[in-house]
PDB file of C-alpha atoms and ligand atoms in Angstrom:
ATOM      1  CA  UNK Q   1      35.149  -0.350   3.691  1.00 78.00           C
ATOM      2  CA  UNK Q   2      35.117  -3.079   0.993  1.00 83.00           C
ATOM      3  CA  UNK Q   3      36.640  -3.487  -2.529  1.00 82.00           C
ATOM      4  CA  UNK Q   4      34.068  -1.500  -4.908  1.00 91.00           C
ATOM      5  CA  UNK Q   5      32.097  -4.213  -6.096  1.00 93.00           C
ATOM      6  CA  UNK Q   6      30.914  -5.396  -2.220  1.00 94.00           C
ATOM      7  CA  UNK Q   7      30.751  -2.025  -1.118  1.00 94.00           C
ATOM      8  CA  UNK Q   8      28.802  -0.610  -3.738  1.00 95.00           C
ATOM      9  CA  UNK Q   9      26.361  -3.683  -2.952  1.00 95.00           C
ATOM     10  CA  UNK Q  10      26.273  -2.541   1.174  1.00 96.00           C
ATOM     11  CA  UNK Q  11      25.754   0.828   0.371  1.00 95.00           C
ATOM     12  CA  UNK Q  12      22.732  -0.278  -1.819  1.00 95.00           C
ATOM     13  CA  UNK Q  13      21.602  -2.322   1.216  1.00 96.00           C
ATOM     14  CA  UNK Q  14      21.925   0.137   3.687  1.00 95.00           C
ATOM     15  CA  UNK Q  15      19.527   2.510   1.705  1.00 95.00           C
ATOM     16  CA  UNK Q  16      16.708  -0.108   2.631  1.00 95.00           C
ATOM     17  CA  UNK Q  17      13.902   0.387   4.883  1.00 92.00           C
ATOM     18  CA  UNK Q  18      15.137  -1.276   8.501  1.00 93.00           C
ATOM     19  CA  UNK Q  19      18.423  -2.569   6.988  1.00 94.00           C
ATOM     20  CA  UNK Q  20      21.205  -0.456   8.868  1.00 91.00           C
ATOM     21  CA  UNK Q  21      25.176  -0.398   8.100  1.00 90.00           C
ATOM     22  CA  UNK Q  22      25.448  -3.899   9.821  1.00 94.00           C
ATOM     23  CA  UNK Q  23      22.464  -5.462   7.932  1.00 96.00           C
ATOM     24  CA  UNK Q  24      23.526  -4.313   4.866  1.00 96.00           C
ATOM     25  CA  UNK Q  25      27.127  -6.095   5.462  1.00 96.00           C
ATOM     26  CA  UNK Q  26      25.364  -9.418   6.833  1.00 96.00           C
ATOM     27  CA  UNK Q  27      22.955  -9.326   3.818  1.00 97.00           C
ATOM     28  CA  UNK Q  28      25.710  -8.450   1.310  1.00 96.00           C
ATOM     29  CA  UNK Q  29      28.398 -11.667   2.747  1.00 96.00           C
ATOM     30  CA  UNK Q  30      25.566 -14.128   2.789  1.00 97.00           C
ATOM     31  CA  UNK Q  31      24.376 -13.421  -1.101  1.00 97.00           C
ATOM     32  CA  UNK Q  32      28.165 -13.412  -1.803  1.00 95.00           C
ATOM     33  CA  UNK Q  33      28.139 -17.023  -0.127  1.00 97.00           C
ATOM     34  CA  UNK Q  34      24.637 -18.097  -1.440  1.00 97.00           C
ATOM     35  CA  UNK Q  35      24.004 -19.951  -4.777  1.00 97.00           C
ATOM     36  CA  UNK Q  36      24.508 -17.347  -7.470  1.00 97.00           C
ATOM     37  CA  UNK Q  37      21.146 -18.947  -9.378  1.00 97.00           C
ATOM     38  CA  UNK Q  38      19.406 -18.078  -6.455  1.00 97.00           C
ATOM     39  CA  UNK Q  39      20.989 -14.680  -6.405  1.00 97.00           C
ATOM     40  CA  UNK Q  40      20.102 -14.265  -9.723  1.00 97.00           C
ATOM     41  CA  UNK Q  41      16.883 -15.192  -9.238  1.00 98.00           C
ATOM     42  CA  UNK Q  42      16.091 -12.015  -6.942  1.00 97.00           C
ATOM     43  CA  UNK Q  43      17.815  -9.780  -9.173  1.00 97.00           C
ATOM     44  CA  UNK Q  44      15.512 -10.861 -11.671  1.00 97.00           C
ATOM     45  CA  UNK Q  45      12.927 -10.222  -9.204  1.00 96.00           C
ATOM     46  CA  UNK Q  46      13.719  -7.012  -8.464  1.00 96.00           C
ATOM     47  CA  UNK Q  47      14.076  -5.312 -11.796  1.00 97.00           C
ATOM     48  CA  UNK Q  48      10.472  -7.764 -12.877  1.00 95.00           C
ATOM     49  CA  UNK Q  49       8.752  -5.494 -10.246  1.00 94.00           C
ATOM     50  CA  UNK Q  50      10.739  -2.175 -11.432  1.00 94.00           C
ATOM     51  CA  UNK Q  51       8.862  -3.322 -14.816  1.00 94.00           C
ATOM     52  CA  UNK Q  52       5.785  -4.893 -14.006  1.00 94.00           C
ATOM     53  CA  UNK Q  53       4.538  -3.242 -10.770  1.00 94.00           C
ATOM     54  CA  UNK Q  54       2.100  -0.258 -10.912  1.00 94.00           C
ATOM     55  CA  UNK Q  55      -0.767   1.562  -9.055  1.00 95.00           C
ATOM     56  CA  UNK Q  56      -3.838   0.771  -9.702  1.00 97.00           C
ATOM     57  CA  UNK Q  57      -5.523   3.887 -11.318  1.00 96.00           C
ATOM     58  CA  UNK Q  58      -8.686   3.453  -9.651  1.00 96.00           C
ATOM     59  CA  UNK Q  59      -8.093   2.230  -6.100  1.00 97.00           C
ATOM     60  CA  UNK Q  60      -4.378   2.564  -5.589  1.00 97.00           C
ATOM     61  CA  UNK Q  61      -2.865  -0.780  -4.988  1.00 97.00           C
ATOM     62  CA  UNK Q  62      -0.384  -2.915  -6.340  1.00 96.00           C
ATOM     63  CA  UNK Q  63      -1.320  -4.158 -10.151  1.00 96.00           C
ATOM     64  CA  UNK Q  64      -0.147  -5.349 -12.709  1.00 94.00           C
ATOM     65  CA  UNK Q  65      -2.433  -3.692 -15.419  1.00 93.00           C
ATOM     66  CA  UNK Q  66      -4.384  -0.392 -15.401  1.00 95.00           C
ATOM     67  CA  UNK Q  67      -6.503  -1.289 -12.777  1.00 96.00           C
ATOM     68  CA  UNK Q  68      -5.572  -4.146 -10.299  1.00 97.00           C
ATOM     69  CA  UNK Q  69      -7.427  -8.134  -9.262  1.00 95.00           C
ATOM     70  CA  UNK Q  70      -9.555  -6.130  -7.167  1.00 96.00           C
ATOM     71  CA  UNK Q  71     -11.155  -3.392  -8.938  1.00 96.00           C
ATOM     72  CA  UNK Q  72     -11.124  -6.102 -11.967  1.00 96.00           C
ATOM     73  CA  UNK Q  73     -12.822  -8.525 -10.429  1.00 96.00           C
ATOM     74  CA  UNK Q  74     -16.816  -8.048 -11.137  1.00 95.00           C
ATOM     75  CA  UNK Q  75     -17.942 -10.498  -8.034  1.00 96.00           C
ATOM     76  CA  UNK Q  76     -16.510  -7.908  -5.317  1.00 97.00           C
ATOM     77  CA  UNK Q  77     -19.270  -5.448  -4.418  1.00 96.00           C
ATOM     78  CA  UNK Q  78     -19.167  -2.100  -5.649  1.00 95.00           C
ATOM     79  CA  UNK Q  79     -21.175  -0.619  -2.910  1.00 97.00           C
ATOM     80  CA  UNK Q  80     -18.311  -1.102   0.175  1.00 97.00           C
ATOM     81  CA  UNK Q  81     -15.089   0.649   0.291  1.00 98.00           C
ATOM     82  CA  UNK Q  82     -12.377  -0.059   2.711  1.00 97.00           C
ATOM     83  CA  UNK Q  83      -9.916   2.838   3.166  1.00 98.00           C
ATOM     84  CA  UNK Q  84      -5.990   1.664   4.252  1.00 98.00           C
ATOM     85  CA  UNK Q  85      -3.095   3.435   4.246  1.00 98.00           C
ATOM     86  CA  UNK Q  86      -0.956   1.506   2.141  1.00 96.00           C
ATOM     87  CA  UNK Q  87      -0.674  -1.622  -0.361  1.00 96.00           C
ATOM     88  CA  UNK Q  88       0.393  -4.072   2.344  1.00 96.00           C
ATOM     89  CA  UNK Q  89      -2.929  -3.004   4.336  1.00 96.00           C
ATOM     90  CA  UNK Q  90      -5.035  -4.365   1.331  1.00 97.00           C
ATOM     91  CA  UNK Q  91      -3.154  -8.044   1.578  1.00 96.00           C
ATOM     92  CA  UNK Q  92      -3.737  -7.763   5.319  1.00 95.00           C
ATOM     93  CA  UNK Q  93      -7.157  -7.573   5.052  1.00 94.00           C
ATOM     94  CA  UNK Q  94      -7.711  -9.850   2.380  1.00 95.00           C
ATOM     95  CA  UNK Q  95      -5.422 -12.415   4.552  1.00 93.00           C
ATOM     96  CA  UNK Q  96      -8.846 -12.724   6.824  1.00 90.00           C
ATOM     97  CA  UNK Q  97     -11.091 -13.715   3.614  1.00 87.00           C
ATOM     98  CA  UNK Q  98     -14.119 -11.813   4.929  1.00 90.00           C
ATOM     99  CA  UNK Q  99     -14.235  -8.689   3.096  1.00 94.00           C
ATOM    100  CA  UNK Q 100     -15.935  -8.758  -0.107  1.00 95.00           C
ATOM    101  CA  UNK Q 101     -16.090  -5.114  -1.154  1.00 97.00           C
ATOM    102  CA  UNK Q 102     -13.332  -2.866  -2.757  1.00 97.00           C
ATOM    103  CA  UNK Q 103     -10.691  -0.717  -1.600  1.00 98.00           C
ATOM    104  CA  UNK Q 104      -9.094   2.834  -1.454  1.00 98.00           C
ATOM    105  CA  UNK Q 105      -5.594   2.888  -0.615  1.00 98.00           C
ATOM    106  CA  UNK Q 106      -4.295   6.515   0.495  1.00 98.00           C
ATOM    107  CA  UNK Q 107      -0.685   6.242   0.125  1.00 97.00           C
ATOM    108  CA  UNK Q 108       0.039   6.999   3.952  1.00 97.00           C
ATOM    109  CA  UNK Q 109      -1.884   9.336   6.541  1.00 97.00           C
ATOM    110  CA  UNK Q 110      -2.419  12.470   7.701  1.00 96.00           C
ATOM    111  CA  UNK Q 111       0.791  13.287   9.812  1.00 95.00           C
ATOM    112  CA  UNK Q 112       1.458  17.352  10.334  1.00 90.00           C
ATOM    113  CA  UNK Q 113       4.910  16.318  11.915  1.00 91.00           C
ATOM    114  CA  UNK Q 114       6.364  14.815   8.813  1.00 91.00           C
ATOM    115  CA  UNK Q 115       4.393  17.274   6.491  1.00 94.00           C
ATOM    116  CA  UNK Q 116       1.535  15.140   5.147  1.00 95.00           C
ATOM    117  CA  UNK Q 117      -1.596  16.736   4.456  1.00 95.00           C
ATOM    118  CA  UNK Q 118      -4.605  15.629   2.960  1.00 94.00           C
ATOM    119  CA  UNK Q 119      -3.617  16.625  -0.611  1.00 95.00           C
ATOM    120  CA  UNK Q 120      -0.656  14.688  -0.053  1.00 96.00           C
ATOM    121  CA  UNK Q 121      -2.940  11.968   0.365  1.00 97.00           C
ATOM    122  CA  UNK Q 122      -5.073  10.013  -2.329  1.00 97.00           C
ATOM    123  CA  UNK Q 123      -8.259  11.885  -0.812  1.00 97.00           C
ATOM    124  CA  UNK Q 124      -8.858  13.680  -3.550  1.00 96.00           C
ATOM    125  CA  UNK Q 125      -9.598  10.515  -5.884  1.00 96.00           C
ATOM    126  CA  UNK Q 126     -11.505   8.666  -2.776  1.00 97.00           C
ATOM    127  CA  UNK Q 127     -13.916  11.896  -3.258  1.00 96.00           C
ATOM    128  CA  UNK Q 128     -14.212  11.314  -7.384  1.00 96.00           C
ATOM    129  CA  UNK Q 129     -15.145   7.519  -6.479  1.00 96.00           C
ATOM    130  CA  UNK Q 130     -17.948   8.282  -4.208  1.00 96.00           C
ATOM    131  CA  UNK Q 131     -19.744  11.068  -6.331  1.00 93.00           C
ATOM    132  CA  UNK Q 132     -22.054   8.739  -8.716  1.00 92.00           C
ATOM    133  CA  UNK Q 133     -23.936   7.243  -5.344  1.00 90.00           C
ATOM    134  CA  UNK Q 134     -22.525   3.959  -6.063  1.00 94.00           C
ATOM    135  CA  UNK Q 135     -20.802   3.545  -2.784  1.00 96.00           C
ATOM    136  CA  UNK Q 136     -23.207   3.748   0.136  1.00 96.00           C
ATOM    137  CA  UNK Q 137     -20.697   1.957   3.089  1.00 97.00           C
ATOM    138  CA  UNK Q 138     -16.860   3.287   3.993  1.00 97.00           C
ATOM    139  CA  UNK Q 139     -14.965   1.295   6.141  1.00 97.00           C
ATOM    140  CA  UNK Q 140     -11.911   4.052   7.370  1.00 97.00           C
ATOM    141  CA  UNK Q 141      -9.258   0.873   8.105  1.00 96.00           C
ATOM    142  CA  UNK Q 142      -6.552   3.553   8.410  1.00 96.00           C
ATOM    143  CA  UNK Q 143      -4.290   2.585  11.251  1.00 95.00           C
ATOM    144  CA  UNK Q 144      -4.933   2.536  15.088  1.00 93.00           C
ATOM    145  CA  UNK Q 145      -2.534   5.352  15.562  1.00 94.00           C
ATOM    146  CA  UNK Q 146      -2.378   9.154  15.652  1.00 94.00           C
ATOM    147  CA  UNK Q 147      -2.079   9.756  11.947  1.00 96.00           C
ATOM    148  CA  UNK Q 148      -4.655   6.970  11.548  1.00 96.00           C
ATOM    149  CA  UNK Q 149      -6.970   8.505  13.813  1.00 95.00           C
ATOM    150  CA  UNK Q 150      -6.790  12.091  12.218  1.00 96.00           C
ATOM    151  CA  UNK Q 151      -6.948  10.712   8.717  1.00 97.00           C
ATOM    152  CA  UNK Q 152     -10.371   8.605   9.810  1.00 97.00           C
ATOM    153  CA  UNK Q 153     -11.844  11.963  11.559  1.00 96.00           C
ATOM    154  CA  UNK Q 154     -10.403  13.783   8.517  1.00 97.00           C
ATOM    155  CA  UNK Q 155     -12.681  11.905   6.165  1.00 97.00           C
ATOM    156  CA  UNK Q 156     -15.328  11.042   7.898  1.00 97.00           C
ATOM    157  CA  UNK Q 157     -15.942  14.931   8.247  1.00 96.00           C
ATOM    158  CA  UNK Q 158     -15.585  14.960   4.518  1.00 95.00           C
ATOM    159  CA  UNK Q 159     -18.257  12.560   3.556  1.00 95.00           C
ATOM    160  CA  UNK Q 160     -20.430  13.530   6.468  1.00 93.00           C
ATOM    161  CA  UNK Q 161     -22.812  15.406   4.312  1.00 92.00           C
ATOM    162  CA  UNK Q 162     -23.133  12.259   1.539  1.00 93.00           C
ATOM    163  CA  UNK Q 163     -25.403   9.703   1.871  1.00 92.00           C
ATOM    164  CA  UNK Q 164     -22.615   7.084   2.874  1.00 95.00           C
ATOM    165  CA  UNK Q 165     -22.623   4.915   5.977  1.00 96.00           C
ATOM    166  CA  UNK Q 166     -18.956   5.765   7.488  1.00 96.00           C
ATOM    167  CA  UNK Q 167     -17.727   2.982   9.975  1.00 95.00           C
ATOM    168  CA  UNK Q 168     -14.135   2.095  11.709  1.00 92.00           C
ATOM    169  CA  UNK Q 169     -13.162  -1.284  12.570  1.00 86.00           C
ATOM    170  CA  UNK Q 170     -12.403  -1.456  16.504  1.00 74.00           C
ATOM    171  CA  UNK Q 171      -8.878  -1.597  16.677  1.00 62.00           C
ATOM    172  CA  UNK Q 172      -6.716  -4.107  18.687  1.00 51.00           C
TER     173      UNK Q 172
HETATM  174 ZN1   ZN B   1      -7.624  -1.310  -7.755  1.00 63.05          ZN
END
């Protein structure tokens, strides 16, 4: 245990995703030793994004308006949507510059153990998007895993009945 200042900072640290008790310590003594502008400089990047940083009303990513770059942007083709699992699938995929249509993000995947079910899911909104006939190809880009797997079978059964080509990218 630290003075309340430091502490207060590793306990903050330690609440992090993959930072444990140790991390959090390491992290906190090399801000405390870095150049405070720079420290500063994250802090002002953190509470920008507690500002700034939305969901996308319409496909679920990361945006900085009502509707994010993606949906915004007219040249992407309105007829393809990828379905991923989270924000950071969506900058994965457009990493590989190929993929010109739009996207769905869920906001995880079907997983029983932890207690997510479909309406846990952004499913429901996926649904409302394909009802005009617009979209005619979904790429399921869920992960190559169990919950992945049961989400992809979960709505693939769902549009099965639509006039909507359903395909999943071969994993690996
Ligand atoms: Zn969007």
């Amino acid at each position: 245990m630290y003075e309340g200042v430091i502490q207060h900072l590793i306990d903050e640290l330690g609440r992090l995703p993959g930072v444990g008790p140790k991390g959090a310590q390491r992290i906190a003594f090399y801000l405390l030793a870095a150049d405070p502008a720079d420290v500063r400089g994250l802090a002002a990047a953190l509470i920008e994004m507690t500002e700034r940083v939305r969901f996308c009303k319409t496909c679920g990513n990361v945006a900085e308006a009502e509707e994010c770059r993606i949906c915004r942007d007219t040249r992407r083709d309105p007829t393809i949507i990828c379905v991923v699992e989270d924000p950071k699938d969506v900058a994965a995929v457009e990493k590989i510059r190929e993929f010109r249509g739009r996207y769905h993000v869920l906001g995880g995947a079907i997983s029983p153990i932890d207690g997510v079910g479909p309406d846990d899911l952004r499913v429901k909104e996926l649904m409302t998007r394909l009802a005009d006939g617009v979209v005619t190809e979904l790429i399921l880009a869920t992960n190559p895993n169990l919950e992945g797997e049961a989400t992809a079978t979960y709505i693939a059964r769902l549009v099965k009945h639509m006039d909507v080509r359903v395909t999943r990218p071969a994993s690996g």
